[in-house]
PDB file of C-alpha atoms in Angstrom:
ATOM      1  CA  ALA X   1     223.836  90.738 113.033  1.00  0.00           C
ATOM      2  CA  PRO X   2     223.883  90.779 116.858  1.00  0.00           C
ATOM      3  CA  GLY X   3     224.384  94.759 118.202  1.00  0.00           C
ATOM      4  CA  ASP X   4     222.257  95.629 115.580  1.00  0.00           C
ATOM      5  CA  LEU X   5     220.096  99.060 115.304  1.00  0.00           C
ATOM      6  CA  VAL X   6     216.751  99.778 114.025  1.00  0.00           C
ATOM      7  CA  THR X   7     215.961 103.591 113.530  1.00  0.00           C
ATOM      8  CA  PHE X   8     212.830 105.238 111.937  1.00  0.00           C
ATOM      9  CA  ALA X   9     213.739 108.036 109.288  1.00  0.00           C
ATOM     10  CA  SER X  10     212.928 111.097 109.023  1.00  0.00           C
ATOM     11  CA  PRO X  11     210.772 113.124 107.701  1.00  0.00           C
ATOM     12  CA  PHE X  12     207.850 110.072 107.547  1.00  0.00           C
ATOM     13  CA  PHE X  13     208.224 109.435 110.976  1.00  0.00           C
ATOM     14  CA  ASP X  14     207.770 113.239 111.573  1.00  0.00           C
ATOM     15  CA  THR X  15     204.258 112.633 112.213  1.00  0.00           C
ATOM     16  CA  PRO X  16     202.204 110.064 114.320  1.00  0.00           C
ATOM     17  CA  ARG X  17     202.767 106.434 112.529  1.00  0.00           C
ATOM     18  CA  THR X  18     201.293 103.071 113.591  1.00  0.00           C
ATOM     19  CA  ILE X  19     202.936  99.592 112.329  1.00  0.00           C
ATOM     20  CA  VAL X  20     200.908  96.668 112.741  1.00  0.00           C
ATOM     21  CA  THR X  21     202.590  93.189 113.549  1.00  0.00           C
ATOM     22  CA  GLY X  22     199.933  90.874 111.319  1.00  0.00           C
ATOM     23  CA  GLY X  23     199.255  88.163 113.713  1.00  0.00           C
ATOM     24  CA  SER X  24     202.606  87.310 114.649  1.00  0.00           C
ATOM     25  CA  ALA X  25     205.251  88.290 117.504  1.00  0.00           C
ATOM     26  CA  LEU X  26     208.175  90.426 116.854  1.00  0.00           C
ATOM     27  CA  LEU X  27     210.716  87.746 117.928  1.00  0.00           C
ATOM     28  CA  ILE X  28     214.098  88.917 119.105  1.00  0.00           C
ATOM     29  CA  ALA X  29     216.699  86.366 119.408  1.00  0.00           C
ATOM     30  CA  LYS X  30     219.969  88.305 119.274  1.00  0.00           C
ATOM     31  CA  ALA X  31     221.341  91.698 120.956  1.00  0.00           C
ATOM     32  CA  LEU X  32     219.186  94.820 119.115  1.00  0.00           C
ATOM     33  CA  ALA X  33     218.420  98.177 119.559  1.00  0.00           C
ATOM     34  CA  ILE X  34     214.941  99.562 118.345  1.00  0.00           C
ATOM     35  CA  VAL X  35     215.171 103.225 118.497  1.00  0.00           C
ATOM     36  CA  GLY X  36     211.865 105.192 117.673  1.00  0.00           C
ATOM     37  CA  PRO X  37     211.057 108.848 117.160  1.00  0.00           C
ATOM     38  CA  GLY X  38     209.422 108.904 120.239  1.00  0.00           C
ATOM     39  CA  ALA X  39     206.109 107.101 121.819  1.00  0.00           C
ATOM     40  CA  HIS X  40     203.741 110.011 120.438  1.00  0.00           C
ATOM     41  CA  ARG X  41     205.097 109.176 117.244  1.00  0.00           C
ATOM     42  CA  LEU X  42     205.315 105.640 116.630  1.00  0.00           C
ATOM     43  CA  THR X  43     202.794 102.779 117.982  1.00  0.00           C
ATOM     44  CA  ILE X  44     203.572  99.284 117.094  1.00  0.00           C
ATOM     45  CA  SER X  45     200.433  97.053 117.795  1.00  0.00           C
ATOM     46  CA  ALA X  46     199.704  93.482 117.465  1.00  0.00           C
ATOM     47  CA  ASN X  47     195.767  94.680 116.981  1.00  0.00           C
ATOM     48  CA  ASN X  48     195.088  92.251 119.839  1.00  0.00           C
ATOM     49  CA  GLN X  49     196.322  88.664 117.548  1.00  0.00           C
ATOM     50  CA  ASN X  50     199.565  88.094 119.708  1.00  0.00           C
ATOM     51  CA  ARG X  51     202.007  89.634 121.632  1.00  0.00           C
ATOM     52  CA  ILE X  52     204.078  92.410 120.427  1.00  0.00           C
ATOM     53  CA  PHE X  53     207.574  91.757 121.396  1.00  0.00           C
ATOM     54  CA  TRP X  54     209.169  88.133 122.209  1.00  0.00           C
ATOM     55  CA  ILE X  55     212.714  87.941 123.492  1.00  0.00           C
ATOM     56  CA  ASN X  56     213.666  84.535 123.154  1.00  0.00           C
ATOM     57  CA  PRO X  57     216.462  82.735 125.011  1.00  0.00           C
ATOM     58  CA  GLY X  58     219.601  81.615 123.270  1.00  0.00           C
ATOM     59  CA  GLY X  59     221.169  85.022 121.840  1.00  0.00           C
ATOM     60  CA  ALA X  60     218.988  87.932 123.256  1.00  0.00           C
ATOM     61  CA  SER X  61     222.027  88.963 125.368  1.00  0.00           C
ATOM     62  CA  ARG X  62     220.630  92.859 125.396  1.00  0.00           C
ATOM     63  CA  VAL X  63     217.313  94.379 123.880  1.00  0.00           C
ATOM     64  CA  THR X  64     216.777  98.265 124.269  1.00  0.00           C
ATOM     65  CA  LEU X  65     213.361  99.617 123.364  1.00  0.00           C
ATOM     66  CA  THR X  66     213.194 103.462 123.266  1.00  0.00           C
ATOM     67  CA  GLY X  67     210.740 105.668 122.132  1.00  0.00           C
ATOM     68  CA  LEU X  68     207.737 103.772 121.271  1.00  0.00           C
ATOM     69  CA  ARG X  69     204.079 102.839 122.042  1.00  0.00           C
ATOM     70  CA  VAL X  70     203.484  99.388 122.481  1.00  0.00           C
ATOM     71  CA  THR X  71     199.913  98.353 122.452  1.00  0.00           C
ATOM     72  CA  GLY X  72     197.244  95.979 121.202  1.00  0.00           C
ATOM     73  CA  GLY X  73     199.121  92.912 122.432  1.00  0.00           C
ATOM     74  CA  ASN X  74     197.137  90.328 123.471  1.00  0.00           C
ATOM     75  CA  TRP X  75     198.547  86.805 124.742  1.00  0.00           C
ATOM     76  CA  PHE X  76     198.504  84.177 127.266  1.00  0.00           C
ATOM     77  CA  ASP X  77     201.736  85.516 129.269  1.00  0.00           C
ATOM     78  CA  GLY X  78     203.354  89.029 128.313  1.00  0.00           C
ATOM     79  CA  GLY X  79     200.598  90.648 126.376  1.00  0.00           C
ATOM     80  CA  GLY X  80     202.886  93.682 125.149  1.00  0.00           C
ATOM     81  CA  ILE X  81     206.393  92.123 125.792  1.00  0.00           C
ATOM     82  CA  TYR X  82     207.305  88.752 126.764  1.00  0.00           C
ATOM     83  CA  ALA X  83     211.156  88.352 127.739  1.00  0.00           C
ATOM     84  CA  GLU X  84     212.799  84.858 128.562  1.00  0.00           C
ATOM     85  CA  SER X  85     216.357  85.970 129.036  1.00  0.00           C
ATOM     86  CA  GLY X  86     218.825  88.727 128.474  1.00  0.00           C
ATOM     87  CA  ASN X  87     218.542  92.347 129.800  1.00  0.00           C
ATOM     88  CA  LEU X  88     215.701  94.305 128.693  1.00  0.00           C
ATOM     89  CA  LEU X  89     215.930  98.013 128.609  1.00  0.00           C
ATOM     90  CA  ILE X  90     212.992 100.244 128.179  1.00  0.00           C
ATOM     91  CA  HIS X  91     213.390 103.740 127.929  1.00  0.00           C
ATOM     92  CA  GLY X  92     211.026 106.647 126.744  1.00  0.00           C
ATOM     93  CA  CYS X  93     208.158 104.263 126.009  1.00  0.00           C
ATOM     94  CA  ASP X  94     204.610 103.960 126.604  1.00  0.00           C
ATOM     95  CA  ILE X  95     203.191 100.128 127.432  1.00  0.00           C
ATOM     96  CA  SER X  96     199.581 100.517 126.891  1.00  0.00           C
ATOM     97  CA  GLY X  97     196.384  98.363 126.500  1.00  0.00           C
ATOM     98  CA  ASN X  98     197.707  95.285 126.082  1.00  0.00           C
ATOM     99  CA  HIS X  99     196.012  92.130 127.453  1.00  0.00           C
ATOM    100  CA  ALA X 100     197.184  88.777 129.222  1.00  0.00           C
ATOM    101  CA  ASN X 101     196.638  86.146 131.213  1.00  0.00           C
ATOM    102  CA  ASN X 102     199.774  87.276 133.305  1.00  0.00           C
ATOM    103  CA  GLY X 103     201.933  90.285 132.793  1.00  0.00           C
ATOM    104  CA  GLY X 104     199.251  92.266 130.531  1.00  0.00           C
ATOM    105  CA  GLY X 105     201.888  94.688 129.598  1.00  0.00           C
ATOM    106  CA  ILE X 106     205.011  93.242 130.415  1.00  0.00           C
ATOM    107  CA  LEU X 107     206.337  89.676 131.797  1.00  0.00           C
ATOM    108  CA  THR X 108     209.717  88.492 132.544  1.00  0.00           C
ATOM    109  CA  GLU X 109     211.008  85.109 133.683  1.00  0.00           C
ATOM    110  CA  GLY X 110     213.789  82.731 133.649  1.00  0.00           C
ATOM    111  CA  THR X 111     217.120  85.068 133.495  1.00  0.00           C
ATOM    112  CA  ALA X 112     215.978  87.960 131.899  1.00  0.00           C
ATOM    113  CA  GLY X 113     216.326  91.411 133.267  1.00  0.00           C
ATOM    114  CA  LEU X 114     214.425  94.635 133.355  1.00  0.00           C
ATOM    115  CA  SER X 115     215.579  98.119 133.394  1.00  0.00           C
ATOM    116  CA  MET X 116     212.892 100.423 132.728  1.00  0.00           C
ATOM    117  CA  TYR X 117     213.305 104.313 132.665  1.00  0.00           C
ATOM    118  CA  ASP X 118     211.089 107.249 132.080  1.00  0.00           C
ATOM    119  CA  SER X 119     208.612 105.408 130.686  1.00  0.00           C
ATOM    120  CA  SER X 120     204.417 104.398 131.455  1.00  0.00           C
ATOM    121  CA  VAL X 121     202.570 101.278 131.580  1.00  0.00           C
ATOM    122  CA  ASN X 122     198.922 102.220 131.828  1.00  0.00           C
ATOM    123  CA  GLY X 123     195.899 100.686 130.826  1.00  0.00           C
ATOM    124  CA  ASN X 124     196.990  96.969 130.707  1.00  0.00           C
ATOM    125  CA  ASP X 125     194.868  94.124 131.998  1.00  0.00           C
ATOM    126  CA  SER X 126     195.112  90.661 133.077  1.00  0.00           C
ATOM    127  CA  ASN X 127     192.967  87.680 133.950  1.00  0.00           C
ATOM    128  CA  SER X 128     195.097  86.609 137.079  1.00  0.00           C
ATOM    129  CA  VAL X 129     198.250  88.695 138.013  1.00  0.00           C
ATOM    130  CA  GLY X 130     200.525  91.541 137.145  1.00  0.00           C
ATOM    131  CA  PRO X 131     198.312  93.529 134.848  1.00  0.00           C
ATOM    132  CA  GLY X 132     200.554  96.230 134.422  1.00  0.00           C
ATOM    133  CA  MET X 133     203.795  94.208 134.515  1.00  0.00           C
ATOM    134  CA  MET X 134     204.791  90.446 136.158  1.00  0.00           C
ATOM    135  CA  ILE X 135     208.631  90.652 136.923  1.00  0.00           C
ATOM    136  CA  ASN X 136     209.819  86.889 137.659  1.00  0.00           C
ATOM    137  CA  GLY X 137     213.219  87.240 135.767  1.00  0.00           C
ATOM    138  CA  SER X 138     216.163  86.953 138.092  1.00  0.00           C
ATOM    139  CA  GLY X 139     217.447  90.380 137.191  1.00  0.00           C
ATOM    140  CA  PRO X 140     218.773  92.824 138.055  1.00  0.00           C
ATOM    141  CA  ASN X 141     215.392  94.599 137.944  1.00  0.00           C
ATOM    142  CA  ARG X 142     215.017  98.460 137.949  1.00  0.00           C
ATOM    143  CA  LEU X 143     212.078 100.798 137.744  1.00  0.00           C
ATOM    144  CA  GLU X 144     213.098 104.741 137.457  1.00  0.00           C
ATOM    145  CA  ARG X 145     210.906 107.395 136.723  1.00  0.00           C
ATOM    146  CA  VAL X 146     207.987 104.961 135.525  1.00  0.00           C
ATOM    147  CA  THR X 147     204.391 106.105 136.266  1.00  0.00           C
ATOM    148  CA  ILE X 148     202.036 102.856 136.613  1.00  0.00           C
ATOM    149  CA  SER X 149     198.684 103.513 136.439  1.00  0.00           C
ATOM    150  CA  GLY X 150     194.994 102.703 135.567  1.00  0.00           C
ATOM    151  CA  ASN X 151     195.947  99.017 135.058  1.00  0.00           C
ATOM    152  CA  TRP X 152     193.241  96.315 136.113  1.00  0.00           C
ATOM    153  CA  THR X 153     192.717  92.704 137.243  1.00  0.00           C
ATOM    154  CA  PRO X 154     190.059  90.998 138.852  1.00  0.00           C
ATOM    155  CA  SER X 155     192.086  88.451 140.790  1.00  0.00           C
ATOM    156  CA  SER X 156     195.449  90.244 142.720  1.00  0.00           C
ATOM    157  CA  ALA X 157     198.178  92.930 142.375  1.00  0.00           C
ATOM    158  CA  GLY X 158     196.555  95.812 140.315  1.00  0.00           C
ATOM    159  CA  ALA X 159     199.959  97.070 139.100  1.00  0.00           C
ATOM    160  CA  ILE X 160     203.021  94.772 139.870  1.00  0.00           C
ATOM    161  CA  SER X 161     203.292  91.150 140.456  1.00  0.00           C
ATOM    162  CA  THR X 162     207.162  90.235 141.344  1.00  0.00           C
ATOM    163  CA  GLY X 163     208.718  86.923 142.448  1.00  0.00           C
ATOM    164  CA  ALA X 164     212.002  88.396 141.926  1.00  0.00           C
ATOM    165  CA  PRO X 165     213.731  91.423 143.538  1.00  0.00           C
ATOM    166  CA  VAL X 166     212.725  94.730 142.123  1.00  0.00           C
ATOM    167  CA  THR X 167     214.515  98.203 142.732  1.00  0.00           C
ATOM    168  CA  VAL X 168     211.860 100.996 142.515  1.00  0.00           C
ATOM    169  CA  VAL X 169     213.169 104.677 142.337  1.00  0.00           C
ATOM    170  CA  ALA X 170     211.075 108.121 141.773  1.00  0.00           C
ATOM    171  CA  SER X 171     208.462 106.321 140.099  1.00  0.00           C
ATOM    172  CA  THR X 172     204.463 106.711 140.869  1.00  0.00           C
ATOM    173  CA  VAL X 173     201.837 103.488 140.975  1.00  0.00           C
ATOM    174  CA  THR X 174     198.753 104.945 141.483  1.00  0.00           C
ATOM    175  CA  GLY X 175     194.926 104.310 139.912  1.00  0.00           C
ATOM    176  CA  ASN X 176     195.541 100.577 139.547  1.00  0.00           C
ATOM    177  CA  ARG X 177     192.123  98.402 140.105  1.00  0.00           C
ATOM    178  CA  PHE X 178     192.175  94.852 141.695  1.00  0.00           C
ATOM    179  CA  GLY X 179     190.241  92.210 143.095  1.00  0.00           C
ATOM    180  CA  ALA X 180     192.510  91.679 146.305  1.00  0.00           C
ATOM    181  CA  GLY X 181     195.656  92.274 147.414  1.00  0.00           C
ATOM    182  CA  ALA X 182     197.524  95.384 146.657  1.00  0.00           C
ATOM    183  CA  ALA X 183     199.019  97.943 144.006  1.00  0.00           C
ATOM    184  CA  ILE X 184     202.281  95.812 144.525  1.00  0.00           C
ATOM    185  CA  GLU X 185     202.489  92.177 145.025  1.00  0.00           C
ATOM    186  CA  ALA X 186     205.911  90.549 146.136  1.00  0.00           C
ATOM    187  CA  THR X 187     206.080  86.917 146.640  1.00  0.00           C
ATOM    188  CA  ASN X 188     209.804  86.417 146.857  1.00  0.00           C
TER     189      ASN X 188
END
């Protein structure tokens, strides 16, 4: 039902665990909160076979991801997380080790908004733009206490590429590598 909550029970998730998606993206098409035990305890991986989360139009009004490590995503757009609509809230997550042509870690577009707090976007890459994140969703978009580091592209923008307004507060952008441009590329 809309508004569902997914949690991960103790004591099984008291020690580090990895869930591998099995080659398919986890499609979210309704309001949903996924609350993990902490990014150091729960890893969600696509094992480089697909993107990990796909937030699809037609019902995902608000999606919350908290306490997770999202890694091993590999897809054309949005290797780790791809959001087309709704409001995406990410809190206490590590988005790392993902690959895409655009938006290695996270890609938003359409009417999607991104609010990210107390999280990291590290070690992602892209063939083109936005190896850490590509924010094109109309928003609102806000990054607060987010560390964006170690992302790489041979093209432009070494951390964030944005075609939409983004508010960045008390965040760190460092150690990203790129072929041209700057750490943050704003095209709007």
